[in-house]
mmCIF file of C-alpha atoms in Angstrom:
data_model
loop_
_atom_site.group_PDB
_atom_site.id
_atom_site.type_symbol
_atom_site.label_atom_id
_atom_site.label_comp_id
_atom_site.label_asym_id
_atom_site.label_seq_id
_atom_site.Cartn_x
_atom_site.Cartn_y
_atom_site.Cartn_z
ATOM 1 C CA GLY A 1 37.410 152.655 142.880
ATOM 2 C CA ALA A 2 35.899 154.932 145.528
ATOM 3 C CA SER A 3 35.585 152.021 147.948
ATOM 4 C CA VAL A 4 39.245 151.131 147.449
ATOM 5 C CA LEU A 5 40.359 154.716 148.112
ATOM 6 C CA LEU A 6 38.186 155.012 151.232
ATOM 7 C CA LEU A 7 39.490 151.764 152.708
ATOM 8 C CA ARG A 8 43.070 152.730 151.817
ATOM 9 C CA ALA A 9 42.570 155.972 153.763
ATOM 10 C CA CYS A 10 41.306 153.991 156.763
ATOM 11 C CA LEU A 11 44.382 151.761 156.631
ATOM 12 C CA ALA A 12 46.633 154.809 156.374
ATOM 13 C CA LEU A 13 45.052 156.209 159.545
ATOM 14 C CA LEU A 14 45.714 152.945 161.369
ATOM 15 C CA ALA A 15 49.308 152.876 160.123
ATOM 16 C CA TRP A 16 50.006 156.609 160.619
ATOM 17 C CA PRO A 17 53.018 156.062 162.956
ATOM 18 C CA ILE A 18 54.765 154.095 160.178
ATOM 19 C CA TYR A 19 53.898 156.745 157.581
ATOM 20 C CA LEU A 20 55.307 159.402 159.929
ATOM 21 C CA LEU A 21 58.537 157.456 160.467
ATOM 22 C CA SER A 22 58.788 156.989 156.704
ATOM 23 C CA PHE A 23 58.343 160.733 156.133
ATOM 24 C CA LEU A 24 61.133 161.394 158.653
ATOM 25 C CA GLY A 25 63.406 158.880 156.905
ATOM 26 C CA MET A 26 63.497 156.573 159.923
ATOM 27 C CA TRP A 27 61.271 153.677 158.846
ATOM 28 C CA GLU A 28 63.328 152.177 156.007
ATOM 29 C CA PRO A 29 66.566 151.647 158.000
ATOM 30 C CA PHE A 30 64.592 150.292 160.977
ATOM 31 C CA CYS A 31 62.548 148.036 158.702
ATOM 32 C CA ARG A 32 65.584 146.619 156.881
ATOM 33 C CA LYS A 33 67.661 146.010 160.009
ATOM 34 C CA PHE A 34 65.080 144.872 162.552
ATOM 35 C CA PHE A 35 61.416 144.662 161.537
ATOM 36 C CA PHE A 36 61.590 142.928 158.147
ATOM 37 C CA PRO A 37 64.071 140.163 159.147
ATOM 38 C CA PHE A 38 61.980 139.504 162.293
ATOM 39 C CA ILE A 39 58.566 139.485 160.608
ATOM 40 C CA LEU A 40 59.832 137.534 157.597
ATOM 41 C CA ASP A 41 61.188 134.884 159.950
ATOM 42 C CA LYS A 42 57.747 134.537 161.581
ATOM 43 C CA ILE A 43 55.615 134.745 158.442
ATOM 44 C CA GLY A 44 58.189 132.761 156.486
ATOM 45 C CA ALA A 45 57.884 129.830 158.889
ATOM 46 C CA ALA A 46 54.107 129.672 158.354
ATOM 47 C CA HIS A 47 54.457 130.073 154.592
ATOM 48 C CA GLU A 48 57.156 127.414 154.461
ATOM 49 C CA LYS A 49 54.831 124.817 155.994
ATOM 50 C CA LYS A 50 52.180 125.582 153.381
ATOM 51 C CA ALA A 51 54.644 125.727 150.475
ATOM 52 C CA LYS A 52 56.852 122.757 151.381
ATOM 53 C CA LYS A 53 55.181 120.201 149.102
ATOM 54 C CA HIS A 54 55.270 122.652 146.193
ATOM 55 C CA LYS A 55 58.973 123.329 146.740
ATOM 56 C CA GLN A 56 59.773 119.635 146.992
ATOM 57 C CA GLU A 57 58.133 119.093 143.621
ATOM 58 C CA LEU A 58 59.665 122.242 142.125
ATOM 59 C CA PHE A 59 63.264 121.408 143.028
ATOM 60 C CA ARG A 60 62.968 117.675 142.341
ATOM 61 C CA ASN A 61 64.712 117.955 138.954
ATOM 62 C CA LEU A 62 67.500 120.342 140.032
ATOM 63 C CA PRO A 63 70.173 117.610 139.588
ATOM 64 C CA ASP A 64 69.191 117.406 135.897
ATOM 65 C CA PHE A 65 70.812 120.810 135.364
ATOM 66 C CA LYS A 66 74.307 119.917 136.551
ATOM 67 C CA GLY A 67 77.034 121.393 134.381
ATOM 68 C CA PRO A 68 79.446 119.463 132.165
ATOM 69 C CA SER A 69 81.781 119.018 135.169
ATOM 70 C CA GLY A 70 79.063 117.130 137.058
ATOM 71 C CA GLU A 71 78.720 119.904 139.650
ATOM 72 C CA LEU A 72 75.620 122.015 140.243
ATOM 73 C CA ARG A 73 76.451 125.713 140.642
ATOM 74 C CA LEU A 74 73.415 127.527 142.030
ATOM 75 C CA LEU A 75 72.799 131.202 142.679
ATOM 76 C CA GLU A 76 69.897 132.311 144.867
ATOM 77 C CA ILE A 77 68.444 135.825 144.578
ATOM 78 C CA GLY A 78 67.031 137.117 147.853
ATOM 79 C CA THR A 79 68.342 134.275 150.005
ATOM 80 C CA GLY A 80 66.990 135.818 153.222
ATOM 81 C CA GLY A 81 67.306 133.280 156.018
ATOM 82 C CA GLY A 82 68.080 130.355 153.712
ATOM 83 C CA THR A 83 64.737 128.525 153.851
ATOM 84 C CA ASN A 84 65.367 126.888 150.465
ATOM 85 C CA PHE A 85 68.667 125.234 151.410
ATOM 86 C CA GLN A 86 66.944 122.037 152.570
ATOM 87 C CA PHE A 87 65.657 121.394 149.046
ATOM 88 C CA TYR A 88 69.009 121.627 147.238
ATOM 89 C CA PRO A 89 70.875 118.412 146.347
ATOM 90 C CA ALA A 90 73.984 117.337 148.259
ATOM 91 C CA GLY A 91 77.227 118.835 146.985
ATOM 92 C CA CYS A 92 75.486 121.799 145.358
ATOM 93 C CA LYS A 93 77.681 124.927 145.279
ATOM 94 C CA VAL A 94 75.553 127.854 146.446
ATOM 95 C CA THR A 95 76.113 131.579 145.976
ATOM 96 C CA CYS A 96 73.760 133.612 148.167
ATOM 97 C CA THR A 97 72.633 137.134 147.308
ATOM 98 C CA ASP A 98 70.334 139.588 149.079
ATOM 99 C CA ILE A 99 69.867 143.343 149.001
ATOM 100 C CA ASN A 100 69.407 143.271 152.788
ATOM 101 C CA PRO A 101 72.529 142.248 154.758
ATOM 102 C CA HIS A 102 70.646 141.868 158.053
ATOM 103 C CA PHE A 103 69.581 138.218 157.759
ATOM 104 C CA GLN A 104 72.933 136.980 159.005
ATOM 105 C CA GLU A 105 71.675 135.301 162.196
ATOM 106 C CA SER A 106 68.963 133.177 160.545
ATOM 107 C CA LEU A 107 71.174 132.539 157.504
ATOM 108 C CA THR A 108 73.985 131.186 159.703
ATOM 109 C CA LYS A 109 71.505 128.847 161.443
ATOM 110 C CA SER A 110 70.284 127.540 158.086
ATOM 111 C CA MET A 111 73.843 126.949 156.891
ATOM 112 C CA LYS A 112 74.623 124.916 160.017
ATOM 113 C CA LYS A 113 71.487 122.828 159.486
ATOM 114 C CA ASN A 114 72.296 122.215 155.822
ATOM 115 C CA GLN A 115 75.914 121.132 155.733
ATOM 116 C CA HIS A 116 75.245 118.967 152.671
ATOM 117 C CA LEU A 117 75.836 122.125 150.603
ATOM 118 C CA HIS A 118 78.978 124.074 149.730
ATOM 119 C CA TYR A 119 78.515 127.813 150.327
ATOM 120 C CA GLU A 120 80.616 129.834 147.917
ATOM 121 C CA GLN A 121 79.912 133.464 148.871
ATOM 122 C CA PHE A 122 77.305 135.964 150.064
ATOM 123 C CA LEU A 123 76.797 139.056 147.915
ATOM 124 C CA VAL A 124 74.893 142.099 149.146
ATOM 125 C CA THR A 125 73.266 143.148 145.896
ATOM 126 C CA ALA A 126 69.908 143.598 144.187
ATOM 127 C CA GLY A 127 68.520 141.133 141.673
ATOM 128 C CA GLU A 128 68.710 143.805 138.985
ATOM 129 C CA ASP A 129 72.481 144.140 139.418
ATOM 130 C CA LEU A 130 74.442 140.880 139.599
ATOM 131 C CA HIS A 131 77.567 142.369 138.030
ATOM 132 C CA GLN A 132 79.780 140.478 140.507
ATOM 133 C CA VAL A 133 78.599 137.203 138.946
ATOM 134 C CA PRO A 134 80.243 136.332 135.583
ATOM 135 C CA SER A 135 78.020 135.727 132.573
ATOM 136 C CA GLY A 136 77.123 132.081 131.952
ATOM 137 C CA SER A 137 78.710 130.980 135.219
ATOM 138 C CA VAL A 138 75.843 129.198 137.027
ATOM 139 C CA ASP A 139 73.686 126.163 136.256
ATOM 140 C CA ALA A 140 70.597 127.283 138.171
ATOM 141 C CA VAL A 141 69.146 130.475 139.629
ATOM 142 C CA VAL A 142 66.498 130.360 142.360
ATOM 143 C CA CYS A 143 64.131 133.158 143.336
ATOM 144 C CA THR A 144 61.253 132.634 145.797
ATOM 145 C CA LEU A 145 59.043 135.449 147.129
ATOM 146 C CA VAL A 146 61.451 138.061 145.780
ATOM 147 C CA LEU A 147 60.153 139.274 142.402
ATOM 148 C CA CYS A 148 57.299 140.989 144.251
ATOM 149 C CA SER A 149 59.737 143.520 145.713
ATOM 150 C CA VAL A 150 62.493 144.074 143.133
ATOM 151 C CA GLN A 151 62.585 147.529 141.543
ATOM 152 C CA SER A 152 62.392 146.078 138.027
ATOM 153 C CA VAL A 153 61.201 142.560 137.233
ATOM 154 C CA SER A 154 62.355 142.738 133.613
ATOM 155 C CA SER A 155 65.866 143.887 134.596
ATOM 156 C CA THR A 156 66.103 141.091 137.163
ATOM 157 C CA LEU A 157 65.107 138.480 134.580
ATOM 158 C CA ARG A 158 67.680 139.872 132.137
ATOM 159 C CA GLU A 159 70.359 139.406 134.795
ATOM 160 C CA VAL A 160 69.090 135.877 135.470
ATOM 161 C CA LEU A 161 69.473 134.984 131.800
ATOM 162 C CA ARG A 162 72.908 136.604 131.653
ATOM 163 C CA VAL A 163 74.415 134.646 134.573
ATOM 164 C CA LEU A 164 72.857 131.320 133.521
ATOM 165 C CA ARG A 165 74.850 129.051 131.219
ATOM 166 C CA PRO A 166 73.028 127.898 128.075
ATOM 167 C CA GLY A 167 70.725 125.084 129.161
ATOM 168 C CA GLY A 168 70.626 126.335 132.758
ATOM 169 C CA ALA A 169 67.351 126.865 134.626
ATOM 170 C CA PHE A 170 65.604 129.603 136.606
ATOM 171 C CA TYR A 171 63.346 128.350 139.412
ATOM 172 C CA PHE A 172 60.636 130.538 140.936
ATOM 173 C CA LEU A 173 57.779 130.514 143.430
ATOM 174 C CA GLU A 174 56.065 133.892 143.820
ATOM 175 C CA HIS A 175 52.802 135.364 145.063
ATOM 176 C CA VAL A 176 50.917 137.259 142.353
ATOM 177 C CA ALA A 177 47.812 139.302 141.615
ATOM 178 C CA ALA A 178 44.460 137.568 141.982
ATOM 179 C CA GLU A 179 41.799 137.416 139.277
ATOM 180 C CA HIS A 180 40.674 140.991 138.603
ATOM 181 C CA SER A 181 37.016 140.111 139.109
ATOM 182 C CA SER A 182 37.620 138.533 142.535
ATOM 183 C CA TRP A 183 37.260 139.889 146.041
ATOM 184 C CA ARG A 184 40.896 138.865 146.636
ATOM 185 C CA TYR A 185 42.018 141.357 144.011
ATOM 186 C CA PHE A 186 39.796 144.037 145.549
ATOM 187 C CA TRP A 187 41.490 143.575 148.931
ATOM 188 C CA GLN A 188 44.931 143.395 147.319
ATOM 189 C CA GLN A 189 44.269 146.860 145.895
ATOM 190 C CA VAL A 190 43.100 148.116 149.300
ATOM 191 C CA TYR A 191 46.152 146.780 151.138
ATOM 192 C CA TYR A 192 48.643 147.711 148.399
ATOM 193 C CA PRO A 193 50.090 151.100 149.625
ATOM 194 C CA ALA A 194 50.315 150.187 153.317
ATOM 195 C CA TRP A 195 51.559 146.660 152.570
ATOM 196 C CA LYS A 196 54.307 147.962 150.268
ATOM 197 C CA LEU A 197 55.495 150.395 152.945
ATOM 198 C CA VAL A 198 55.406 147.916 155.830
ATOM 199 C CA PHE A 199 56.898 144.970 153.935
ATOM 200 C CA ALA A 200 59.922 146.616 152.316
ATOM 201 C CA GLY A 201 58.514 147.307 148.863
ATOM 202 C CA CYS A 202 56.457 144.123 148.401
ATOM 203 C CA CYS A 203 53.873 144.646 145.626
ATOM 204 C CA LEU A 204 50.644 142.669 145.873
ATOM 205 C CA THR A 205 49.295 143.120 142.348
ATOM 206 C CA ARG A 206 52.149 142.106 140.049
ATOM 207 C CA GLU A 207 51.179 139.735 137.240
ATOM 208 C CA LEU A 208 54.583 138.096 137.201
ATOM 209 C CA TRP A 209 53.632 135.329 134.779
ATOM 210 C CA LYS A 210 53.452 137.994 132.081
ATOM 211 C CA ASN A 211 57.028 139.122 132.793
ATOM 212 C CA LEU A 212 58.217 135.518 132.634
ATOM 213 C CA GLU A 213 56.396 134.906 129.364
ATOM 214 C CA GLU A 214 58.012 138.022 127.880
ATOM 215 C CA ALA A 215 61.510 136.973 128.966
ATOM 216 C CA LYS A 216 63.549 134.975 126.455
ATOM 217 C CA PHE A 217 63.422 131.490 127.968
ATOM 218 C CA SER A 218 63.644 128.628 125.484
ATOM 219 C CA GLU A 219 61.287 126.584 127.679
ATOM 220 C CA LEU A 220 58.939 127.843 130.397
ATOM 221 C CA LYS A 221 56.746 125.877 132.797
ATOM 222 C CA ILE A 222 54.334 127.901 134.963
ATOM 223 C CA GLN A 223 51.676 126.574 137.312
ATOM 224 C CA HIS A 224 49.133 128.765 139.115
ATOM 225 C CA ILE A 225 48.524 127.532 142.672
ATOM 226 C CA SER A 226 46.969 128.733 145.925
ATOM 227 C CA ILE A 227 48.845 128.872 149.220
ATOM 228 C CA ALA A 228 46.388 129.922 151.905
ATOM 229 C CA MET A 229 47.766 132.359 154.481
ATOM 230 C CA PRO A 230 45.049 133.383 157.008
ATOM 231 C CA TRP A 231 44.273 137.108 156.964
ATOM 232 C CA MET A 232 46.928 137.788 154.342
ATOM 233 C CA PRO A 233 46.284 138.874 150.710
ATOM 234 C CA ILE A 234 48.936 136.644 149.158
ATOM 235 C CA GLU A 235 47.088 133.409 148.381
ATOM 236 C CA PRO A 236 47.544 133.294 144.550
ATOM 237 C CA HIS A 237 51.016 132.041 143.574
ATOM 238 C CA ILE A 238 52.892 130.866 140.526
ATOM 239 C CA VAL A 239 55.533 128.160 140.594
ATOM 240 C CA GLY A 240 57.778 126.705 137.912
ATOM 241 C CA TYR A 241 61.022 127.065 136.006
ATOM 242 C CA GLY A 242 62.395 128.439 132.777
ATOM 243 C CA VAL A 243 65.314 127.091 130.736
ATOM 244 C CA LYS A 244 67.810 129.372 129.011
#
């Protein structure tokens, strides 16, 4: 514990300009509008290469969850720049949501590259509050690298279950806490405060599989995997889907 606190203090000294901007109320708007979209685009590209095979396998059975009409209505929480669009089946009707409206440039590029999809609307809203989406109105909900930064995981999962039709599916791929006895977990604890500030509320030590197990899915498939990102404390991931 003492080692963690000492190393956290060292990190805080290195990141003092960001802490100062945060204290003055200037960091969050700058981060949301400029820094986070830029850095997520760069880091996201590297992560996407590592995660591509896992996503291909994850989304392989998406067509199985088409509604009675034969269409697949999909809602994505935390769409960001639209990196998942390439994995969705042709003709899929997509509703995009994100709490940050400043991904428009990269999102537009992704839409142009993925014209096999029908884009319904873009909602600026948090995962915990999808009130603009009617209950039971979508066949699938997708959430990748988002549950780490929502204010309430349980509230987000309740909203997921509300908007899904019976028999619909929730797909996820998220980084999670490492084994408590591991050095990875030690460094996750060290990085935690500075990381959360710099990366728009991203929490390194959430045990998200527990939240998913506590949610009321009729069927839940979770796989623990590793996605190596050099010099970054986000190697442990979970991937899978739950059926309402």
